[in-house]
PDB file of C-alpha atoms in Angstrom:
ATOM      1  CA  THR A   1     -16.023  21.260   1.695  1.00  0.00           C
ATOM      2  CA  GLN A   2     -14.316  20.157  -1.497  1.00  0.00           C
ATOM      3  CA  LEU A   3     -16.627  18.613  -4.094  1.00  0.00           C
ATOM      4  CA  LEU A   4     -15.937  16.896  -7.381  1.00  0.00           C
ATOM      5  CA  GLU A   5     -18.632  16.784 -10.058  1.00  0.00           C
ATOM      6  CA  GLN A   6     -18.367  14.101 -12.709  1.00  0.00           C
ATOM      7  CA  SER A   7     -20.188  14.077 -16.019  1.00  0.00           C
ATOM      8  CA  PRO A   8     -21.857  12.353 -17.600  1.00  0.00           C
ATOM      9  CA  GLN A   9     -23.220  10.115 -14.863  1.00  0.00           C
ATOM     10  CA  PHE A  10     -24.049   7.347 -17.361  1.00  0.00           C
ATOM     11  CA  LEU A  11     -22.612   6.670 -20.802  1.00  0.00           C
ATOM     12  CA  SER A  12     -23.524   3.837 -23.167  1.00  0.00           C
ATOM     13  CA  ILE A  13     -21.643   3.608 -26.457  1.00  0.00           C
ATOM     14  CA  GLN A  14     -20.776   1.163 -29.204  1.00  0.00           C
ATOM     15  CA  GLU A  15     -17.430  -0.528 -29.511  1.00  0.00           C
ATOM     16  CA  GLY A  16     -14.991   1.599 -31.477  1.00  0.00           C
ATOM     17  CA  GLU A  17     -16.425   4.979 -30.471  1.00  0.00           C
ATOM     18  CA  ASN A  18     -14.477   7.660 -28.643  1.00  0.00           C
ATOM     19  CA  LEU A  19     -15.620   9.239 -25.400  1.00  0.00           C
ATOM     20  CA  THR A  20     -14.648  11.843 -22.828  1.00  0.00           C
ATOM     21  CA  VAL A  21     -15.653  12.045 -19.196  1.00  0.00           C
ATOM     22  CA  TYR A  22     -15.168  15.118 -17.072  1.00  0.00           C
ATOM     23  CA  CYS A  23     -14.340  15.860 -13.478  1.00  0.00           C
ATOM     24  CA  ASN A  24     -14.842  19.434 -12.240  1.00  0.00           C
ATOM     25  CA  SER A  25     -14.469  21.288  -8.978  1.00  0.00           C
ATOM     26  CA  SER A  26     -14.382  24.816  -7.631  1.00  0.00           C
ATOM     27  CA  SER A  27     -11.493  23.755  -5.379  1.00  0.00           C
ATOM     28  CA  VAL A  28      -7.833  23.291  -6.134  1.00  0.00           C
ATOM     29  CA  PHE A  29      -6.410  19.831  -5.552  1.00  0.00           C
ATOM     30  CA  SER A  30      -2.793  18.837  -5.011  1.00  0.00           C
ATOM     31  CA  SER A  31      -3.323  15.866  -7.320  1.00  0.00           C
ATOM     32  CA  LEU A  32      -6.074  14.197  -9.263  1.00  0.00           C
ATOM     33  CA  GLN A  33      -6.462  10.455  -9.575  1.00  0.00           C
ATOM     34  CA  TRP A  34      -8.619   8.343 -11.861  1.00  0.00           C
ATOM     35  CA  TYR A  35      -9.853   4.919 -10.820  1.00  0.00           C
ATOM     36  CA  ARG A  36     -11.834   2.196 -12.539  1.00  0.00           C
ATOM     37  CA  GLN A  37     -14.140  -0.004 -10.518  1.00  0.00           C
ATOM     38  CA  GLU A  38     -15.783  -3.214 -11.675  1.00  0.00           C
ATOM     39  CA  PRO A  39     -18.798  -4.826  -9.961  1.00  0.00           C
ATOM     40  CA  GLY A  40     -17.906  -6.526  -6.698  1.00  0.00           C
ATOM     41  CA  GLU A  41     -14.418  -5.102  -6.645  1.00  0.00           C
ATOM     42  CA  GLY A  42     -12.664  -2.099  -5.185  1.00  0.00           C
ATOM     43  CA  PRO A  43     -11.449   0.820  -7.300  1.00  0.00           C
ATOM     44  CA  VAL A  44      -8.158   0.316  -9.118  1.00  0.00           C
ATOM     45  CA  LEU A  45      -5.919   3.291  -9.792  1.00  0.00           C
ATOM     46  CA  LEU A  46      -5.400   4.159 -13.462  1.00  0.00           C
ATOM     47  CA  VAL A  47      -3.332   7.335 -13.211  1.00  0.00           C
ATOM     48  CA  THR A  48      -2.295  10.220 -10.966  1.00  0.00           C
ATOM     49  CA  VAL A  49      -1.763  13.721 -12.353  1.00  0.00           C
ATOM     50  CA  VAL A  50      -0.121  16.367 -10.207  1.00  0.00           C
ATOM     51  CA  THR A  51       0.928  19.288 -12.408  1.00  0.00           C
ATOM     52  CA  GLY A  52      -1.491  21.822 -13.884  1.00  0.00           C
ATOM     53  CA  GLY A  53      -1.812  21.228 -17.620  1.00  0.00           C
ATOM     54  CA  GLU A  54      -0.324  17.763 -17.364  1.00  0.00           C
ATOM     55  CA  VAL A  55      -1.344  15.188 -19.943  1.00  0.00           C
ATOM     56  CA  LYS A  56      -0.748  11.467 -19.459  1.00  0.00           C
ATOM     57  CA  LYS A  57      -1.432   8.692 -21.914  1.00  0.00           C
ATOM     58  CA  LEU A  58      -2.036   5.069 -21.014  1.00  0.00           C
ATOM     59  CA  LYS A  59      -2.554   3.115 -24.241  1.00  0.00           C
ATOM     60  CA  ARG A  60      -5.992   4.263 -25.484  1.00  0.00           C
ATOM     61  CA  LEU A  61      -6.655   6.420 -22.412  1.00  0.00           C
ATOM     62  CA  THR A  62      -5.604  10.082 -22.228  1.00  0.00           C
ATOM     63  CA  PHE A  63      -5.825  11.984 -18.953  1.00  0.00           C
ATOM     64  CA  GLN A  64      -5.551  15.742 -18.591  1.00  0.00           C
ATOM     65  CA  PHE A  65      -5.281  17.936 -15.498  1.00  0.00           C
ATOM     66  CA  GLY A  66      -6.550  21.476 -15.879  1.00  0.00           C
ATOM     67  CA  ASP A  67      -4.131  24.387 -15.694  1.00  0.00           C
ATOM     68  CA  ALA A  68      -5.682  25.581 -12.445  1.00  0.00           C
ATOM     69  CA  ARG A  69      -5.726  22.048 -10.983  1.00  0.00           C
ATOM     70  CA  LYS A  70      -9.485  22.198 -10.488  1.00  0.00           C
ATOM     71  CA  ASP A  71     -10.627  19.905 -13.267  1.00  0.00           C
ATOM     72  CA  SER A  72      -9.629  16.860 -15.247  1.00  0.00           C
ATOM     73  CA  SER A  73     -10.774  14.808 -18.191  1.00  0.00           C
ATOM     74  CA  LEU A  74     -10.426  11.214 -19.321  1.00  0.00           C
ATOM     75  CA  HIS A  75     -10.593  10.480 -23.026  1.00  0.00           C
ATOM     76  CA  ILE A  76     -10.893   6.928 -24.350  1.00  0.00           C
ATOM     77  CA  THR A  77     -10.162   6.229 -27.997  1.00  0.00           C
ATOM     78  CA  ALA A  78     -11.778   3.303 -29.810  1.00  0.00           C
ATOM     79  CA  ALA A  79     -13.568   2.002 -26.739  1.00  0.00           C
ATOM     80  CA  GLN A  80     -13.738  -1.737 -26.186  1.00  0.00           C
ATOM     81  CA  PRO A  81     -16.178  -3.841 -24.117  1.00  0.00           C
ATOM     82  CA  GLY A  82     -13.368  -4.424 -21.634  1.00  0.00           C
ATOM     83  CA  ASP A  83     -13.434  -0.690 -20.848  1.00  0.00           C
ATOM     84  CA  THR A  84     -16.863  -1.114 -19.261  1.00  0.00           C
ATOM     85  CA  GLY A  85     -16.895  -0.038 -15.624  1.00  0.00           C
ATOM     86  CA  LEU A  86     -17.345   2.803 -13.168  1.00  0.00           C
ATOM     87  CA  TYR A  87     -14.777   5.551 -13.632  1.00  0.00           C
ATOM     88  CA  LEU A  88     -14.073   7.608 -10.543  1.00  0.00           C
ATOM     89  CA  CYS A  89     -12.008  10.730 -10.165  1.00  0.00           C
ATOM     90  CA  ALA A  90     -10.525  11.617  -6.798  1.00  0.00           C
ATOM     91  CA  GLY A  91      -8.813  14.760  -5.604  1.00  0.00           C
ATOM     92  CA  GLY A  92      -5.880  14.544  -3.251  1.00  0.00           C
ATOM     93  CA  GLY A  93      -5.644  16.633  -0.115  1.00  0.00           C
ATOM     94  CA  SER A  94      -2.667  18.792   0.700  1.00  0.00           C
ATOM     95  CA  GLY A  95      -0.542  19.496   3.730  1.00  0.00           C
ATOM     96  CA  GLY A  96      -1.871  17.752   6.805  1.00  0.00           C
ATOM     97  CA  SER A  97      -4.721  16.200   4.807  1.00  0.00           C
ATOM     98  CA  ASN A  98      -2.560  14.610   2.161  1.00  0.00           C
ATOM     99  CA  TYR A  99      -3.946  11.180   3.073  1.00  0.00           C
ATOM    100  CA  LYS A 100      -7.528  12.079   2.202  1.00  0.00           C
ATOM    101  CA  LEU A 101      -9.116  11.524  -1.209  1.00  0.00           C
ATOM    102  CA  THR A 102     -12.303  13.317  -2.239  1.00  0.00           C
ATOM    103  CA  PHE A 103     -14.195  11.238  -4.775  1.00  0.00           C
ATOM    104  CA  GLY A 104     -16.690  12.181  -7.449  1.00  0.00           C
ATOM    105  CA  LYS A 105     -19.836  10.090  -7.874  1.00  0.00           C
ATOM    106  CA  GLY A 106     -18.444   8.395 -10.950  1.00  0.00           C
ATOM    107  CA  THR A 107     -19.303   7.802 -14.586  1.00  0.00           C
ATOM    108  CA  LEU A 108     -20.776   4.400 -15.372  1.00  0.00           C
ATOM    109  CA  LEU A 109     -19.514   3.443 -18.822  1.00  0.00           C
ATOM    110  CA  THR A 110     -21.013   0.611 -20.871  1.00  0.00           C
ATOM    111  CA  VAL A 111     -19.343  -0.337 -24.138  1.00  0.00           C
ATOM    112  CA  ASN A 112     -21.552  -2.538 -26.260  1.00  0.00           C
ATOM    113  CA  PRO A 113     -20.023  -5.042 -28.702  1.00  0.00           C
TER     114      PRO A 113
ATOM    115  CA  GLY B   1      -1.448 -11.526   1.461  1.00  0.00           C
ATOM    116  CA  ALA B   2      -1.243 -10.292  -2.090  1.00  0.00           C
ATOM    117  CA  GLY B   3      -3.880  -7.634  -1.679  1.00  0.00           C
ATOM    118  CA  VAL B   4      -6.311  -6.053   0.745  1.00  0.00           C
ATOM    119  CA  SER B   5      -8.923  -8.522   1.889  1.00  0.00           C
ATOM    120  CA  GLN B   6     -12.250  -7.806   3.552  1.00  0.00           C
ATOM    121  CA  SER B   7     -14.764 -10.019   5.276  1.00  0.00           C
ATOM    122  CA  PRO B   8     -17.529 -10.813   5.034  1.00  0.00           C
ATOM    123  CA  SER B   9     -18.099 -10.005   1.381  1.00  0.00           C
ATOM    124  CA  ASN B  10     -21.818  -9.684   2.020  1.00  0.00           C
ATOM    125  CA  LYS B  11     -23.711  -9.071   5.233  1.00  0.00           C
ATOM    126  CA  VAL B  12     -27.470  -8.936   5.655  1.00  0.00           C
ATOM    127  CA  THR B  13     -28.706  -7.842   9.037  1.00  0.00           C
ATOM    128  CA  GLU B  14     -31.843  -6.650  10.723  1.00  0.00           C
ATOM    129  CA  LYS B  15     -32.361  -3.076  11.802  1.00  0.00           C
ATOM    130  CA  GLY B  16     -31.060  -2.541  15.314  1.00  0.00           C
ATOM    131  CA  LYS B  17     -28.438  -5.287  15.243  1.00  0.00           C
ATOM    132  CA  ASP B  18     -24.685  -4.647  15.543  1.00  0.00           C
ATOM    133  CA  VAL B  19     -22.263  -5.622  12.776  1.00  0.00           C
ATOM    134  CA  GLU B  20     -18.491  -5.948  12.522  1.00  0.00           C
ATOM    135  CA  LEU B  21     -16.632  -5.573   9.254  1.00  0.00           C
ATOM    136  CA  ARG B  22     -13.030  -6.723   8.960  1.00  0.00           C
ATOM    137  CA  CYS B  23     -10.145  -5.462   6.850  1.00  0.00           C
ATOM    138  CA  ASP B  24      -6.779  -7.173   6.349  1.00  0.00           C
ATOM    139  CA  PRO B  25      -4.400  -4.673   4.740  1.00  0.00           C
ATOM    140  CA  ILE B  26      -1.351  -5.461   2.655  1.00  0.00           C
ATOM    141  CA  SER B  27       1.489  -6.551   4.918  1.00  0.00           C
ATOM    142  CA  GLY B  28       3.732  -3.639   5.849  1.00  0.00           C
ATOM    143  CA  HIS B  29       1.232  -0.927   4.960  1.00  0.00           C
ATOM    144  CA  THR B  30       1.086   1.504   7.849  1.00  0.00           C
ATOM    145  CA  ALA B  31      -1.819   3.586   6.589  1.00  0.00           C
ATOM    146  CA  LEU B  32      -5.354   2.194   6.459  1.00  0.00           C
ATOM    147  CA  TYR B  33      -8.576   3.863   5.344  1.00  0.00           C
ATOM    148  CA  TRP B  34     -12.269   3.096   5.453  1.00  0.00           C
ATOM    149  CA  TYR B  35     -14.670   4.480   2.850  1.00  0.00           C
ATOM    150  CA  ARG B  36     -18.381   4.002   2.293  1.00  0.00           C
ATOM    151  CA  GLN B  37     -19.971   3.775  -1.141  1.00  0.00           C
ATOM    152  CA  SER B  38     -23.723   4.222  -1.277  1.00  0.00           C
ATOM    153  CA  LEU B  39     -25.915   3.744  -4.337  1.00  0.00           C
ATOM    154  CA  GLY B  40     -25.481   6.723  -6.631  1.00  0.00           C
ATOM    155  CA  GLN B  41     -22.859   8.283  -4.393  1.00  0.00           C
ATOM    156  CA  GLY B  42     -19.116   8.503  -4.611  1.00  0.00           C
ATOM    157  CA  LEU B  43     -16.804   7.052  -2.041  1.00  0.00           C
ATOM    158  CA  GLU B  44     -17.248   8.801   1.274  1.00  0.00           C
ATOM    159  CA  PHE B  45     -14.242   8.972   3.619  1.00  0.00           C
ATOM    160  CA  LEU B  46     -14.924   7.512   7.059  1.00  0.00           C
ATOM    161  CA  ILE B  47     -11.663   7.145   9.001  1.00  0.00           C
ATOM    162  CA  TYR B  48      -7.897   6.981   8.574  1.00  0.00           C
ATOM    163  CA  PHE B  49      -5.395   4.986  10.642  1.00  0.00           C
ATOM    164  CA  GLN B  50      -1.657   5.539  10.876  1.00  0.00           C
ATOM    165  CA  GLY B  51      -0.413   2.460  12.682  1.00  0.00           C
ATOM    166  CA  ASN B  52      -2.923   1.799  15.449  1.00  0.00           C
ATOM    167  CA  SER B  53      -3.888   5.438  15.866  1.00  0.00           C
ATOM    168  CA  ALA B  54      -6.746   7.200  14.103  1.00  0.00           C
ATOM    169  CA  PRO B  55      -5.707  10.818  13.503  1.00  0.00           C
ATOM    170  CA  ASP B  56      -8.871  11.512  11.501  1.00  0.00           C
ATOM    171  CA  LYS B  57     -12.257  10.094  12.441  1.00  0.00           C
ATOM    172  CA  SER B  58     -14.139  13.025  10.995  1.00  0.00           C
ATOM    173  CA  GLY B  59     -16.012  10.984   8.384  1.00  0.00           C
ATOM    174  CA  LEU B  60     -17.753   8.636  10.805  1.00  0.00           C
ATOM    175  CA  PRO B  61     -21.465   9.477  10.328  1.00  0.00           C
ATOM    176  CA  SER B  62     -22.551   9.057  13.948  1.00  0.00           C
ATOM    177  CA  ASP B  63     -21.464   7.680  17.305  1.00  0.00           C
ATOM    178  CA  ARG B  64     -22.931   4.328  16.256  1.00  0.00           C
ATOM    179  CA  PHE B  65     -19.849   3.912  14.079  1.00  0.00           C
ATOM    180  CA  SER B  66     -16.463   3.012  15.522  1.00  0.00           C
ATOM    181  CA  ALA B  67     -13.264   1.456  14.260  1.00  0.00           C
ATOM    182  CA  GLU B  68     -10.103   0.058  15.693  1.00  0.00           C
ATOM    183  CA  ARG B  69      -6.838  -1.297  14.416  1.00  0.00           C
ATOM    184  CA  THR B  70      -4.611  -3.702  16.308  1.00  0.00           C
ATOM    185  CA  GLY B  71      -0.983  -4.677  15.807  1.00  0.00           C
ATOM    186  CA  GLY B  72      -0.717  -2.147  13.023  1.00  0.00           C
ATOM    187  CA  SER B  73      -2.541  -4.603  10.819  1.00  0.00           C
ATOM    188  CA  VAL B  74      -6.151  -5.804  10.949  1.00  0.00           C
ATOM    189  CA  SER B  75      -8.903  -3.236  11.339  1.00  0.00           C
ATOM    190  CA  THR B  76     -12.502  -3.688  12.387  1.00  0.00           C
ATOM    191  CA  LEU B  77     -15.330  -1.273  11.625  1.00  0.00           C
ATOM    192  CA  THR B  78     -18.252  -1.696  13.996  1.00  0.00           C
ATOM    193  CA  ILE B  79     -21.729  -0.320  13.425  1.00  0.00           C
ATOM    194  CA  GLN B  80     -24.057  -0.483  16.394  1.00  0.00           C
ATOM    195  CA  ARG B  81     -27.857  -0.470  16.200  1.00  0.00           C
ATOM    196  CA  THR B  82     -27.796  -0.552  12.422  1.00  0.00           C
ATOM    197  CA  GLN B  83     -30.262   1.553  10.455  1.00  0.00           C
ATOM    198  CA  GLN B  84     -31.506   1.100   6.896  1.00  0.00           C
ATOM    199  CA  GLU B  85     -29.513   4.147   5.777  1.00  0.00           C
ATOM    200  CA  ASP B  86     -26.336   2.288   6.786  1.00  0.00           C
ATOM    201  CA  SER B  87     -26.837  -0.029   3.793  1.00  0.00           C
ATOM    202  CA  ALA B  88     -23.846   0.478   1.504  1.00  0.00           C
ATOM    203  CA  VAL B  89     -20.581  -1.041   0.367  1.00  0.00           C
ATOM    204  CA  TYR B  90     -17.842  -0.478   2.920  1.00  0.00           C
ATOM    205  CA  LEU B  91     -14.399  -0.314   1.326  1.00  0.00           C
ATOM    206  CA  CYS B  92     -11.037  -0.553   3.031  1.00  0.00           C
ATOM    207  CA  ALA B  93      -7.763   0.627   1.518  1.00  0.00           C
ATOM    208  CA  SER B  94      -4.153   0.555   2.634  1.00  0.00           C
ATOM    209  CA  SER B  95      -0.939   2.249   1.596  1.00  0.00           C
ATOM    210  CA  LEU B  96       2.746   2.238   2.557  1.00  0.00           C
ATOM    211  CA  ALA B  97       2.581   5.912   3.443  1.00  0.00           C
ATOM    212  CA  THR B  98      -0.128   8.539   3.289  1.00  0.00           C
ATOM    213  CA  THR B  99       0.977   9.824  -0.105  1.00  0.00           C
ATOM    214  CA  SER B 100       1.623   6.377  -1.552  1.00  0.00           C
ATOM    215  CA  LEU B 101      -0.588   4.431  -3.893  1.00  0.00           C
ATOM    216  CA  LYS B 102      -3.745   3.253  -2.138  1.00  0.00           C
ATOM    217  CA  PHE B 103      -4.877  -0.310  -2.700  1.00  0.00           C
ATOM    218  CA  PHE B 104      -8.549  -1.008  -2.178  1.00  0.00           C
ATOM    219  CA  GLY B 105     -10.152  -4.210  -1.006  1.00  0.00           C
ATOM    220  CA  PRO B 106     -13.249  -5.678  -2.684  1.00  0.00           C
ATOM    221  CA  GLY B 107     -15.553  -4.255  -0.042  1.00  0.00           C
ATOM    222  CA  THR B 108     -18.280  -5.574   2.217  1.00  0.00           C
ATOM    223  CA  ARG B 109     -21.817  -5.088   0.958  1.00  0.00           C
ATOM    224  CA  LEU B 110     -24.012  -4.372   3.978  1.00  0.00           C
ATOM    225  CA  THR B 111     -27.782  -4.638   3.702  1.00  0.00           C
ATOM    226  CA  VAL B 112     -29.920  -3.585   6.636  1.00  0.00           C
ATOM    227  CA  LEU B 113     -33.486  -4.869   6.437  1.00  0.00           C
TER     228      LEU B 113
END
């Protein structure tokens, strides 16, 4: 069974601070996705990384996929209250299971004004 | 429609009753997925449809859970003889193909008293 561990589980910071959340596994994934979920809504995809060592930037968000494709990190620079939400990482299956996503439990981020 | 819709948004039921949860995917999306999100847990895969067929039902927790999809569109998740541990948010997602971007609906929050 593939598992994804996310840390920290909860994070409360002040506006303007930087933060990093982590997503780790003992399994190799074909891809790694990051989602953000707000209360009462479904997760919304932020980014997909597929190549070991890949780094993607989306404005103030930087995503990295580990060289061995077992771990990933999300770094937010100068956090804003609008960044508040549940951040979920999800590993993509391969071959005949390419439809299946394995999710971590998430990091609940609160950015205080 | 513009996105994935789910109904009802909230459902409160008594232990032992049956419930039906509905998902309307994005028009033209052949793949449809059901996930369950419990408090403090990540999204748990339940079932995957390709058209009207369900190649993977491995995530259904027990035989009280069933799902169907008709006309390659609407899907219904049925839980019979509900138990308190069934309380969770049930999320539906759809995609054009299995490796395509998955769009999630807002979910149905099920509370079993």
